[in-house]
Tab-separated table of N, CA, C and O in Angstrom:
chain	number	residue	atom	x	y	z
A	25	MET	N	113.439	133.331	151.477
A	25	MET	CA	112.816	133.064	152.758
A	25	MET	C	111.483	133.795	152.820
A	25	MET	O	111.377	134.930	152.389
A	26	THR	N	110.519	133.148	153.368
A	26	THR	CA	109.209	133.767	153.536
A	26	THR	C	108.844	133.791	155.015
A	26	THR	O	109.219	132.907	155.779
A	27	TYR	N	108.095	134.813	155.372
A	27	TYR	CA	107.689	135.015	156.760
A	27	TYR	C	106.232	135.454	156.802
A	27	TYR	O	105.685	135.919	155.801
A	28	ILE	N	105.642	135.330	157.969
A	28	ILE	CA	104.328	135.910	158.243
A	28	ILE	C	104.516	136.884	159.385
A	28	ILE	O	105.061	136.531	160.435
A	29	ALA	N	104.074	138.111	159.190
A	29	ALA	CA	104.185	139.154	160.208
A	29	ALA	C	102.843	139.309	160.907
A	29	ALA	O	101.797	139.342	160.253
A	30	PHE	N	102.880	139.411	162.228
A	30	PHE	CA	101.668	139.569	163.031
A	30	PHE	C	101.772	140.834	163.863
A	30	PHE	O	102.815	141.114	164.445
A	31	SER	N	100.671	141.573	163.935
A	31	SER	CA	100.642	142.812	164.707
A	31	SER	C	99.558	142.734	165.779
A	31	SER	O	98.501	142.136	165.574
A	32	MET	N	99.832	143.380	166.908
A	32	MET	CA	98.861	143.423	168.004
A	32	MET	C	97.907	144.598	167.873
A	32	MET	O	96.975	144.712	168.652
A	33	TYR	N	98.132	145.473	166.905
A	33	TYR	CA	97.342	146.696	166.791
A	33	TYR	C	96.630	146.768	165.450
A	33	TYR	O	97.153	146.327	164.430
A	34	SER	N	95.434	147.344	165.471
A	34	SER	CA	94.672	147.565	164.257
A	34	SER	C	93.739	148.744	164.493
A	34	SER	O	93.271	148.972	165.607
A	35	HIS	N	93.458	149.476	163.439
A	35	HIS	CA	92.540	150.603	163.573
A	35	HIS	C	91.094	150.180	163.330
A	35	HIS	O	90.172	150.948	163.581
A	36	LYS	N	90.876	148.957	162.868
A	36	LYS	CA	89.531	148.484	162.558
A	36	LYS	C	88.814	148.025	163.819
A	36	LYS	O	89.360	147.290	164.633
A	37	LEU	N	87.583	148.454	163.962
A	37	LEU	CA	86.790	148.123	165.141
A	37	LEU	C	86.485	146.627	165.209
A	37	LEU	O	86.513	146.034	166.288
A	38	SER	N	86.216	146.016	164.061
A	38	SER	CA	85.886	144.583	164.065
A	38	SER	C	87.069	143.752	164.561
A	38	SER	O	86.887	142.769	165.272
A	39	ALA	N	88.285	144.140	164.203
A	39	ALA	CA	89.461	143.412	164.684
A	39	ALA	C	89.642	143.593	166.182
A	39	ALA	O	90.053	142.676	166.884
A	40	LYS	N	89.332	144.775	166.684
A	40	LYS	CA	89.467	145.025	168.119
A	40	LYS	C	88.471	144.206	168.928
A	40	LYS	O	88.750	143.815	170.059
A	41	ILE	N	87.316	143.938	168.350
A	41	ILE	CA	86.275	143.184	169.061
A	41	ILE	C	86.506	141.674	168.948
A	41	ILE	O	86.438	140.951	169.934
A	42	LEU	N	86.781	141.180	167.747
A	42	LEU	CA	86.833	139.744	167.503
A	42	LEU	C	88.170	139.085	167.812
A	42	LEU	O	88.213	137.917	168.157
A	43	CYS	N	89.244	139.811	167.665
A	43	CYS	CA	90.572	139.208	167.821
A	43	CYS	C	91.101	139.428	169.228
A	43	CYS	O	90.884	140.476	169.820
A	44	LYS	N	91.827	138.442	169.738
A	44	LYS	CA	92.337	138.524	171.103
A	44	LYS	C	93.698	139.199	171.149
A	44	LYS	O	93.813	140.346	171.536
A	45	LYS	N	94.745	138.498	170.750
A	45	LYS	CA	96.086	139.054	170.856
A	45	LYS	C	96.508	139.737	169.556
A	45	LYS	O	96.755	140.933	169.537
A	46	PHE	N	96.577	138.964	168.485
A	46	PHE	CA	97.000	139.529	167.206
A	46	PHE	C	95.785	140.011	166.434
A	46	PHE	O	94.773	139.327	166.359
A	47	ARG	N	95.915	141.190	165.835
A	47	ARG	CA	94.782	141.783	165.146
A	47	ARG	C	95.032	142.010	163.664
A	47	ARG	O	94.151	142.450	162.951
A	48	HIS	N	96.247	141.710	163.211
A	48	HIS	CA	96.562	141.875	161.797
A	48	HIS	C	97.701	140.943	161.426
A	48	HIS	O	98.562	140.644	162.263
A	49	CYS	N	97.707	140.465	160.187
A	49	CYS	CA	98.794	139.634	159.693
A	49	CYS	C	99.097	140.012	158.254
A	49	CYS	O	98.252	140.579	157.559
A	50	ALA	N	100.322	139.709	157.826
A	50	ALA	CA	100.741	140.046	156.477
A	50	ALA	C	101.860	139.114	156.035
A	50	ALA	O	102.732	138.772	156.827
A	51	PRO	N	101.864	138.707	154.753
A	51	PRO	CA	102.979	137.907	154.246
A	51	PRO	C	104.191	138.791	153.985
A	51	PRO	O	104.066	139.973	153.680
A	52	MET	N	105.371	138.196	154.127
A	52	MET	CA	106.603	138.952	153.957
A	52	MET	C	107.652	138.041	153.321
A	52	MET	O	107.731	136.863	153.660
A	53	ILE	N	108.442	138.606	152.401
A	53	ILE	CA	109.525	137.845	151.785
A	53	ILE	C	110.834	138.587	151.993
A	53	ILE	O	110.851	139.797	152.213
A	54	LYS	N	111.917	137.831	151.915
A	54	LYS	CA	113.244	138.419	152.043
A	54	LYS	C	113.913	138.392	150.686
A	54	LYS	O	114.013	137.338	150.046
A	55	THR	N	114.356	139.553	150.232
A	55	THR	CA	115.154	139.632	149.014
A	55	THR	C	116.616	139.651	149.431
A	55	THR	O	116.931	139.342	150.580
A	56	LYS	N	117.496	140.048	148.567
A	56	LYS	CA	118.924	140.020	148.897
A	56	LYS	C	119.275	140.895	150.091
A	56	LYS	O	119.974	140.475	150.995
A	57	ASP	N	118.795	142.122	150.097
A	57	ASP	CA	119.175	143.033	151.180
A	57	ASP	C	117.991	143.677	151.897
A	57	ASP	O	118.174	144.380	152.871
A	58	LYS	N	116.786	143.429	151.434
A	58	LYS	CA	115.605	144.036	152.051
A	58	LYS	C	114.517	143.000	152.246
A	58	LYS	O	114.575	141.889	151.734
A	59	PHE	N	113.516	143.398	152.989
A	59	PHE	CA	112.319	142.595	153.194
A	59	PHE	C	111.157	143.321	152.544
A	59	PHE	O	111.078	144.548	152.607
A	60	ILE	N	110.232	142.568	151.945
A	60	ILE	CA	109.057	143.165	151.324
A	60	ILE	C	107.835	142.631	152.051
A	60	ILE	O	107.588	141.428	152.088
A	61	LEU	N	107.062	143.554	152.623
A	61	LEU	CA	105.843	143.228	153.364
A	61	LEU	C	104.656	143.580	152.490
A	61	LEU	O	104.562	144.704	151.997
A	62	TYR	N	103.757	142.625	152.288
A	62	TYR	CA	102.546	142.856	151.518
A	62	TYR	C	101.415	143.151	152.492
A	62	TYR	O	100.799	142.253	153.038
A	63	GLN	N	101.152	144.419	152.703
A	63	GLN	CA	100.189	144.889	153.693
A	63	GLN	C	98.795	144.934	153.077
A	63	GLN	O	98.553	145.690	152.141
A	64	PHE	N	97.867	144.130	153.601
A	64	PHE	CA	96.483	144.150	153.134
A	64	PHE	C	95.803	145.367	153.751
A	64	PHE	O	95.684	145.481	154.968
A	65	VAL	N	95.355	146.285	152.904
A	65	VAL	CA	94.728	147.522	153.380
A	65	VAL	C	93.216	147.389	153.351
A	65	VAL	O	92.539	147.625	154.357
A	66	GLU	N	92.680	147.039	152.211
A	66	GLU	CA	91.249	146.814	152.042
A	66	GLU	C	91.076	145.955	150.807
A	66	GLU	O	92.048	145.612	150.138
A	67	ARG	N	89.832	145.621	150.514
A	67	ARG	CA	89.587	144.771	149.351
A	67	ARG	C	90.128	145.441	148.090
A	67	ARG	O	89.920	146.626	147.871
A	68	ASN	N	90.826	144.669	147.284
A	68	ASN	CA	91.456	145.117	146.040
A	68	ASN	C	92.582	146.120	146.247
A	68	ASN	O	92.928	146.852	145.329
A	69	HIS	N	93.141	146.190	147.442
A	69	HIS	CA	94.249	147.116	147.668
A	69	HIS	C	95.269	146.488	148.619
A	69	HIS	O	94.989	146.298	149.800
A	70	VAL	N	96.435	146.175	148.072
A	70	VAL	CA	97.535	145.623	148.854
A	70	VAL	C	98.735	146.537	148.666
A	70	VAL	O	99.126	146.827	147.537
A	71	ALA	N	99.293	147.010	149.775
A	71	ALA	CA	100.459	147.890	149.715
A	71	ALA	C	101.725	147.060	149.841
A	71	ALA	O	101.825	146.174	150.687
A	72	LYS	N	102.681	147.363	148.988
A	72	LYS	CA	103.973	146.682	149.009
A	72	LYS	C	104.948	147.601	149.741
A	72	LYS	O	105.251	148.693	149.278
A	73	ILE	N	105.438	147.163	150.909
A	73	ILE	CA	106.289	147.990	151.755
A	73	ILE	C	107.664	147.345	151.856
A	73	ILE	O	107.783	146.187	152.245
A	74	GLU	N	108.702	148.105	151.520
A	74	GLU	CA	110.071	147.617	151.649
A	74	GLU	C	110.604	147.994	153.026
A	74	GLU	O	110.481	149.134	153.456
A	75	LEU	N	111.196	147.013	153.707
A	75	LEU	CA	111.704	147.207	155.061
A	75	LEU	C	113.173	146.804	155.130
A	75	LEU	O	113.599	145.868	154.460
A	76	SER	N	113.902	147.493	155.975
A	76	SER	CA	115.292	147.123	156.229
A	76	SER	C	115.356	146.354	157.552
A	76	SER	O	114.348	146.185	158.238
A	77	GLN	N	116.543	145.917	157.927
A	77	GLN	CA	116.707	145.206	159.195
A	77	GLN	C	116.378	146.118	160.372
A	77	GLN	O	115.801	145.684	161.361
A	78	ARG	N	116.734	147.368	160.259
A	78	ARG	CA	116.428	148.339	161.316
A	78	ARG	C	114.918	148.514	161.473
A	78	ARG	O	114.407	148.598	162.589
A	79	ASP	N	114.204	148.557	160.366
A	79	ASP	CA	112.749	148.683	160.417
A	79	ASP	C	112.107	147.486	161.118
A	79	ASP	O	111.142	147.642	161.873
A	80	LEU	N	112.646	146.297	160.880
A	80	LEU	CA	112.106	145.102	161.546
A	80	LEU	C	112.310	145.164	163.052
A	80	LEU	O	111.430	144.772	163.823
A	81	ARG	N	113.461	145.647	163.487
A	81	ARG	CA	113.700	145.778	164.925
A	81	ARG	C	112.738	146.785	165.550
A	81	ARG	O	112.239	146.574	166.653
A	82	ILE	N	112.477	147.863	164.860
A	82	ILE	CA	111.535	148.877	165.358
A	82	ILE	C	110.131	148.294	165.431
A	82	ILE	O	109.414	148.488	166.428
A	83	LEU	N	109.713	147.573	164.397
A	83	LEU	CA	108.386	146.955	164.404
A	83	LEU	C	108.266	145.925	165.530
A	83	LEU	O	107.223	145.823	166.181
A	84	ALA	N	109.315	145.166	165.770
A	84	ALA	CA	109.286	144.162	166.844
A	84	ALA	C	109.137	144.827	168.209
A	84	ALA	O	108.462	144.292	169.087
A	85	LYS	N	109.744	145.976	168.391
A	85	LYS	CA	109.595	146.689	169.662
A	85	LYS	C	108.195	147.246	169.842
A	85	LYS	O	107.757	147.486	170.964
A	86	HIS	N	107.481	147.442	168.743
A	86	HIS	CA	106.129	147.982	168.791
A	86	HIS	C	105.053	146.903	168.667
A	86	HIS	O	103.912	147.211	168.307
A	87	GLY	N	105.387	145.660	168.962
A	87	GLY	CA	104.372	144.623	169.054
A	87	GLY	C	104.212	143.728	167.841
A	87	GLY	O	103.259	142.959	167.786
A	88	TRP	N	105.077	143.786	166.870
A	88	TRP	CA	105.008	142.889	165.723
A	88	TRP	C	105.826	141.634	166.014
A	88	TRP	O	106.846	141.691	166.674
A	89	GLU	N	105.355	140.498	165.501
A	89	GLU	CA	106.101	139.252	165.589
A	89	GLU	C	106.211	138.662	164.197
A	89	GLU	O	105.292	138.787	163.388
A	90	PHE	N	107.335	138.002	163.929
A	90	PHE	CA	107.607	137.437	162.621
A	90	PHE	C	107.878	135.951	162.769
A	90	PHE	O	108.705	135.546	163.569
A	91	ILE	N	107.174	135.153	161.962
A	91	ILE	CA	107.355	133.708	161.981
A	91	ILE	C	107.794	133.271	160.602
A	91	ILE	O	107.170	133.630	159.595
A	92	GLN	N	108.869	132.485	160.560
A	92	GLN	CA	109.318	131.948	159.286
A	92	GLN	C	108.336	130.869	158.855
A	92	GLN	O	108.003	129.967	159.628
A	93	TYR	N	107.862	130.984	157.626
A	93	TYR	CA	106.911	130.003	157.102
A	93	TYR	C	107.413	129.566	155.734
A	93	TYR	O	107.439	130.360	154.791
A	94	ASN	N	107.853	128.346	155.639
A	94	ASN	CA	108.415	127.845	154.388
A	94	ASN	C	107.294	127.370	153.473
A	94	ASN	O	106.689	126.342	153.703
A	95	ALA	N	107.036	128.162	152.473
A	95	ALA	CA	106.026	127.829	151.481
A	95	ALA	C	106.415	128.486	150.171
A	95	ALA	O	107.214	129.417	150.146
A	96	LYS	N	105.835	128.001	149.101
A	96	LYS	CA	106.085	128.622	147.798
A	96	LYS	C	105.370	129.965	147.779
A	96	LYS	O	104.177	130.058	148.047
A	97	PHE	N	106.104	131.005	147.491
A	97	PHE	CA	105.534	132.349	147.467
A	97	PHE	C	106.176	133.109	146.329
A	97	PHE	O	107.393	133.215	146.256
A	98	ALA	N	105.376	133.599	145.431
A	98	ALA	CA	105.888	134.423	144.338
A	98	ALA	C	105.310	135.827	144.502
A	98	ALA	O	104.115	135.963	144.755
A	99	PRO	N	106.111	136.868	144.379
A	99	PRO	CA	105.594	138.222	144.545
A	99	PRO	C	104.438	138.553	143.606
A	99	PRO	O	103.518	139.267	143.982
A	100	GLN	N	104.442	138.003	142.400
A	100	GLN	CA	103.337	138.291	141.497
A	100	GLN	C	102.058	137.592	141.947
A	100	GLN	O	100.965	138.008	141.599
A	101	HIS	N	102.182	136.538	142.742
A	101	HIS	CA	101.004	135.827	143.244
A	101	HIS	C	100.200	136.706	144.195
A	101	HIS	O	98.989	136.593	144.269
A	102	ALA	N	100.858	137.592	144.931
A	102	ALA	CA	100.156	138.497	145.839
A	102	ALA	C	99.248	139.449	145.065
A	102	ALA	O	98.179	139.821	145.534
A	103	LYS	N	99.635	139.821	143.870
A	103	LYS	CA	98.802	140.695	143.047
A	103	LYS	C	97.578	139.955	142.543
A	103	LYS	O	96.516	140.529	142.371
A	104	ASP	N	97.701	138.652	142.293
A	104	ASP	CA	96.591	137.873	141.763
A	104	ASP	C	95.515	137.607	142.804
A	104	ASP	O	94.340	137.621	142.495
A	105	VAL	N	95.895	137.372	144.043
A	105	VAL	CA	94.917	136.986	145.060
A	105	VAL	C	94.288	138.177	145.771
A	105	VAL	O	93.349	138.008	146.518
A	106	LYS	N	94.783	139.369	145.536
A	106	LYS	CA	94.253	140.506	146.284
A	106	LYS	C	92.801	140.808	145.939
A	106	LYS	O	92.079	141.368	146.738
A	107	THR	N	92.340	140.440	144.770
A	107	THR	CA	90.966	140.736	144.397
A	107	THR	C	89.969	139.792	145.050
A	107	THR	O	88.802	140.122	145.174
A	108	MET	N	90.418	138.630	145.508
A	108	MET	CA	89.507	137.645	146.072
A	108	MET	C	89.400	137.716	147.586
A	108	MET	O	88.534	137.096	148.165
A	109	SER	N	90.268	138.451	148.243
A	109	SER	CA	90.328	138.430	149.700
A	109	SER	C	89.511	139.563	150.315
A	109	SER	O	89.478	140.665	149.799
A	110	LEU	N	88.904	139.250	151.477
A	110	LEU	CA	88.153	140.255	152.226
A	110	LEU	C	88.871	140.681	153.493
A	110	LEU	O	88.623	141.764	154.004
A	111	THR	N	89.744	139.823	154.023
A	111	THR	CA	90.464	140.132	155.259
A	111	THR	C	91.947	139.834	155.070
A	111	THR	O	92.351	139.182	154.108
A	112	CYS	N	92.737	140.312	156.018
A	112	CYS	CA	94.178	140.067	155.961
A	112	CYS	C	94.488	138.588	156.134
A	112	CYS	O	95.440	138.070	155.546
A	113	VAL	N	93.683	137.878	156.896
A	113	VAL	CA	93.908	136.448	157.103
A	113	VAL	C	93.627	135.673	155.819
A	113	VAL	O	94.403	134.795	155.428
A	114	GLN	N	92.541	136.012	155.140
A	114	GLN	CA	92.240	135.357	153.868
A	114	GLN	C	93.330	135.638	152.842
A	114	GLN	O	93.729	134.750	152.086
A	115	PHE	N	93.812	136.862	152.816
A	115	PHE	CA	94.877	137.222	151.886
A	115	PHE	C	96.141	136.408	152.158
A	115	PHE	O	96.734	135.833	151.242
A	116	THR	N	96.544	136.318	153.415
A	116	THR	CA	97.753	135.578	153.775
A	116	THR	C	97.592	134.086	153.493
A	116	THR	O	98.507	133.440	152.987
A	117	LYS	N	96.423	133.538	153.795
A	117	LYS	CA	96.180	132.129	153.517
A	117	LYS	C	96.254	131.835	152.028
A	117	LYS	O	96.832	130.840	151.607
A	118	ARG	N	95.694	132.692	151.209
A	118	ARG	CA	95.698	132.458	149.767
A	118	ARG	C	97.089	132.628	149.164
A	118	ARG	O	97.446	131.933	148.228
A	119	VAL	N	97.849	133.562	149.691
A	119	VAL	CA	99.212	133.751	149.192
A	119	VAL	C	100.051	132.511	149.455
A	119	VAL	O	100.801	132.057	148.595
A	120	TYR	N	99.920	131.929	150.650
A	120	TYR	CA	100.718	130.763	151.010
A	120	TYR	C	100.053	129.431	150.679
A	120	TYR	O	100.632	128.383	150.907
A	121	GLY	N	98.831	129.449	150.193
A	121	GLY	CA	98.155	128.218	149.813
A	121	GLY	C	97.634	127.413	150.981
A	121	GLY	O	97.514	126.193	150.886
A	122	ILE	N	97.295	128.050	152.079
A	122	ILE	CA	96.735	127.368	153.253
A	122	ILE	C	95.242	127.195	153.024
A	122	ILE	O	94.535	128.177	152.783
A	123	LYS	N	94.752	125.975	153.125
A	123	LYS	CA	93.342	125.709	152.818
A	123	LYS	C	92.538	125.269	154.028
A	123	LYS	O	91.485	124.680	153.889
A	124	ASN	N	92.996	125.544	155.212
A	124	ASN	CA	92.302	125.178	156.433
A	124	ASN	C	91.170	126.178	156.667
A	124	ASN	O	91.405	127.368	156.873
A	125	ILE	N	89.922	125.715	156.666
A	125	ILE	CA	88.780	126.629	156.798
A	125	ILE	C	88.579	127.109	158.233
A	125	ILE	O	87.828	128.051	158.467
A	126	PHE	N	89.234	126.474	159.183
A	126	PHE	CA	89.076	126.865	160.576
A	126	PHE	C	89.975	128.034	160.967
A	126	PHE	O	89.874	128.549	162.073
A	127	ILE	N	90.832	128.466	160.087
A	127	ILE	CA	91.674	129.632	160.352
A	127	ILE	C	90.919	130.863	159.871
A	127	ILE	O	90.796	131.104	158.670
A	128	GLN	N	90.401	131.639	160.814
A	128	GLN	CA	89.611	132.818	160.481
A	128	GLN	C	90.156	134.104	161.106
A	128	GLN	O	89.803	135.187	160.676
A	129	ARG	N	90.967	133.981	162.133
A	129	ARG	CA	91.524	135.150	162.819
A	129	ARG	C	93.046	135.070	162.797
A	129	ARG	O	93.611	133.992	162.611
A	130	PRO	N	93.720	136.203	162.996
A	130	PRO	CA	95.185	136.163	163.040
A	130	PRO	C	95.725	135.249	164.139
A	130	PRO	O	96.775	134.631	163.970
A	131	ASP	N	95.012	135.146	165.254
A	131	ASP	CA	95.443	134.236	166.323
A	131	ASP	C	95.464	132.786	165.848
A	131	ASP	O	96.377	132.023	166.183
A	132	ASP	N	94.453	132.394	165.082
A	132	ASP	CA	94.393	131.031	164.548
A	132	ASP	C	95.539	130.773	163.577
A	132	ASP	O	96.160	129.708	163.595
A	133	LEU	N	95.824	131.759	162.729
A	133	LEU	CA	96.922	131.625	161.779
A	133	LEU	C	98.266	131.568	162.503
A	133	LEU	O	99.166	130.817	162.105
A	134	TYR	N	98.404	132.314	163.582
A	134	TYR	CA	99.632	132.300	164.378
A	134	TYR	C	99.872	130.912	164.972
A	134	TYR	O	100.980	130.374	164.899
A	135	LYS	N	98.829	130.310	165.547
A	135	LYS	CA	98.962	128.967	166.113
A	135	LYS	C	99.300	127.940	165.040
A	135	LYS	O	100.124	127.049	165.249
A	136	TYR	N	98.670	128.064	163.878
A	136	TYR	CA	98.933	127.143	162.771
A	136	TYR	C	100.375	127.267	162.292
A	136	TYR	O	101.055	126.265	162.077
A	137	ALA	N	100.852	128.498	162.131
A	137	ALA	CA	102.222	128.713	161.659
A	137	ALA	C	103.244	128.263	162.699
A	137	ALA	O	104.312	127.761	162.345
A	138	LYS	N	102.952	128.431	163.981
A	138	LYS	CA	103.857	127.978	165.040
A	138	LYS	C	103.996	126.459	165.029
A	138	LYS	O	105.070	125.927	165.283
A	139	LYS	N	102.890	125.757	164.748
A	139	LYS	CA	102.954	124.293	164.688
A	139	LYS	C	103.775	123.829	163.495
A	139	LYS	O	104.496	122.840	163.573
A	140	LYS	N	103.661	124.542	162.383
A	140	LYS	CA	104.384	124.153	161.177
A	140	LYS	C	105.876	124.418	161.277
A	140	LYS	O	106.680	123.666	160.780
A	141	LYS	N	106.244	125.522	161.893
A	141	LYS	CA	107.657	125.898	161.971
A	141	LYS	C	107.967	126.403	163.367
A	141	LYS	O	107.391	127.376	163.820
A	142	LYS	N	108.880	125.755	164.038
A	142	LYS	CA	109.314	126.201	165.357
A	142	LYS	C	110.327	127.327	165.182
A	142	LYS	O	111.393	127.133	164.617
A	143	THR	N	109.977	128.522	165.646
A	143	THR	CA	110.891	129.657	165.572
A	143	THR	C	111.113	130.205	166.967
A	143	THR	O	110.242	130.111	167.825
A	144	PRO	N	112.264	130.774	167.203
A	144	PRO	CA	112.520	131.378	168.508
A	144	PRO	C	111.595	132.563	168.753
A	144	PRO	O	111.031	133.128	167.824
A	145	LYS	N	111.440	132.918	170.012
A	145	LYS	CA	110.558	134.019	170.368
A	145	LYS	C	111.047	135.329	169.759
A	145	LYS	O	110.267	136.146	169.329
A	146	ARG	N	112.321	135.516	169.726
A	146	ARG	CA	112.910	136.729	169.163
A	146	ARG	C	113.302	136.479	167.705
A	146	ARG	O	114.462	136.537	167.337
A	147	ALA	N	112.337	136.201	166.873
A	147	ALA	CA	112.613	135.831	165.491
A	147	ALA	C	113.195	136.989	164.696
A	147	ALA	O	113.932	136.783	163.748
A	148	PHE	N	112.900	138.231	165.066
A	148	PHE	CA	113.406	139.363	164.301
A	148	PHE	C	114.925	139.420	164.362
A	148	PHE	O	115.581	139.857	163.429
A	149	PHE	N	115.528	138.947	165.465
A	149	PHE	CA	116.980	138.920	165.556
A	149	PHE	C	117.554	137.954	164.517
A	149	PHE	O	118.540	138.258	163.861
A	150	TYR	N	116.924	136.803	164.373
A	150	TYR	CA	117.395	135.824	163.417
A	150	TYR	C	117.138	136.277	161.978
A	150	TYR	O	117.903	135.985	161.095
A	151	ILE	N	116.045	137.004	161.765
A	151	ILE	CA	115.780	137.553	160.446
A	151	ILE	C	116.854	138.566	160.086
A	151	ILE	O	117.373	138.573	158.978
A	152	ALA	N	117.209	139.411	161.033
A	152	ALA	CA	118.168	140.482	160.760
A	152	ALA	C	119.575	139.954	160.531
A	152	ALA	O	120.362	140.575	159.827
A	153	THR	N	119.909	138.804	161.088
A	153	THR	CA	121.265	138.302	160.963
A	153	THR	C	121.450	137.322	159.807
A	153	THR	O	122.554	136.899	159.554
A	154	GLU	N	120.388	136.941	159.135
A	154	GLU	CA	120.512	135.988	158.019
A	154	GLU	C	121.144	136.630	156.819
A	154	GLU	O	120.993	137.763	156.536
């Protein structure tokens, strides 16, 4: 299962100015018992973060939202595209193979992913129970 994680908070000034609701996004996959979040930090640097179900509930309480996005995603593919991306949105689009040029902000990616896959508002509950 693959997901896209969206956050309302960012330490970057440009995200605070340009983005409305969501200010950061990251691709996420589910392994057998854990979730792996590929956090875009800066150009040529992607952090691989392992999360448990409890961690997802904590993140959801702090303003993160998770949308299931069914696409081909290979963990090694995240390592290949990290050198070409300048923003978290570009990184997420390249990982999932989204080629829409009008998606430039996390809000745009959120709307696009919502249209592709209808998920409940409390998606973290469904993620934790799968």
